[in-house]
Amino acid sequence: MNCHNCGGQLEKVATDLPFKIKSDSIVIIKKLPVQQCQNCNEYLIEDSVMEKVDNILNKVDKTAELEILSYAV
Ligand SMILES: [Zn+2]
């Protein structure tokens, strides 16, 4: 799979990414597996990973301003 931005090589890495679930509420998911471009650092989240992210975000306490969760549970 190649980068949609520059055509570079994508590599599977684990990274920490913030997701905004409300205007004043952010969830950081740690160790999220993404495909990251070695050339321009653009990243791509696979559909199966995104589905699990959606599940995680649905279970989050939405009254918290900041929540830090691990993807690998
Ligand atoms: Zn790229």
Short mmCIF file of C-alpha atoms and ligand atoms in Angstrom, two decimals:
data_model
loop_
_atom_site.label_atom_id
_atom_site.label_comp_id
_atom_site.label_asym_id
_atom_site.label_seq_id
_atom_site.Cartn_x
_atom_site.Cartn_y
_atom_site.Cartn_z
CA MET A 1 0.00 0.00 0.00
CA ASN A 2 1.33 3.45 -0.91
CA CYS A 3 0.76 6.93 0.49
CA HIS A 4 -2.20 8.75 -1.10
CA ASN A 5 -0.35 12.02 -0.66
CA CYS A 6 3.11 11.41 -2.16
CA GLY A 7 3.09 7.76 -3.26
CA GLY A 8 5.72 6.85 -0.69
CA GLN A 9 6.02 3.60 1.20
CA LEU A 10 3.65 3.08 4.12
CA GLU A 11 4.83 1.26 7.20
CA LYS A 12 2.74 -0.09 10.06
CA VAL A 13 3.54 1.79 13.26
CA ALA A 14 1.88 2.28 16.64
CA THR A 15 1.22 5.87 17.54
CA ASP A 16 -0.79 8.00 19.96
CA LEU A 17 -3.56 10.02 18.35
CA PRO A 18 -6.06 12.54 19.73
CA PHE A 19 -9.72 12.35 18.72
CA LYS A 20 -12.05 15.25 19.32
CA ILE A 21 -15.43 13.89 20.38
CA LYS A 22 -17.03 17.19 21.41
CA SER A 23 -15.97 20.84 21.21
CA ASP A 24 -14.44 20.61 24.68
CA SER A 25 -13.69 16.92 24.92
CA ILE A 26 -10.65 15.08 23.58
CA VAL A 27 -9.76 11.41 23.75
CA ILE A 28 -6.19 10.29 23.21
CA ILE A 29 -5.83 6.71 22.06
CA LYS A 30 -2.40 5.27 22.70
CA LYS A 31 -0.60 2.62 20.68
CA LEU A 32 -2.99 2.95 17.76
CA PRO A 33 -1.83 0.88 14.78
CA VAL A 34 -1.66 3.09 11.67
CA GLN A 35 0.02 2.99 8.27
CA GLN A 36 2.48 5.87 8.24
CA CYS A 37 4.32 7.24 5.22
CA GLN A 38 8.10 7.09 5.56
CA ASN A 39 8.43 10.05 3.21
CA CYS A 40 5.93 12.73 4.31
CA ASN A 41 4.60 11.35 7.64
CA GLU A 42 1.03 11.29 6.35
CA TYR A 43 -0.85 8.46 8.01
CA LEU A 44 -3.77 6.26 7.17
CA ILE A 45 -6.06 4.41 9.56
CA GLU A 46 -7.42 1.10 8.30
CA ASP A 47 -11.21 0.55 8.33
CA SER A 48 -11.00 -2.30 10.87
CA VAL A 49 -8.94 -0.11 13.21
CA MET A 50 -11.32 2.83 12.75
CA GLU A 51 -14.27 0.58 13.68
CA LYS A 52 -12.59 -0.32 16.94
CA VAL A 53 -11.77 3.35 17.55
CA ASP A 54 -15.48 4.17 17.09
CA ASN A 55 -16.35 1.49 19.66
CA ILE A 56 -13.83 2.90 22.11
CA LEU A 57 -15.08 6.47 21.60
CA ASN A 58 -18.70 5.38 22.12
CA LYS A 59 -17.84 4.00 25.56
CA VAL A 60 -15.92 7.06 26.69
CA ASP A 61 -17.16 9.25 29.52
CA LYS A 62 -18.21 12.29 27.49
CA THR A 63 -18.23 14.60 30.48
CA ALA A 64 -14.43 14.30 30.81
CA GLU A 65 -12.42 17.00 29.06
CA LEU A 66 -9.52 14.68 28.43
CA GLU A 67 -9.42 10.93 28.43
CA ILE A 68 -6.39 8.79 27.66
CA LEU A 69 -7.04 5.23 26.58
CA SER A 70 -5.00 2.41 25.16
CA TYR A 71 -6.00 0.80 21.87
CA ALA A 72 -4.70 -2.59 22.91
CA VAL A 73 -7.25 -3.83 25.42
ZN ZN B 1 3.58 10.38 1.80
#
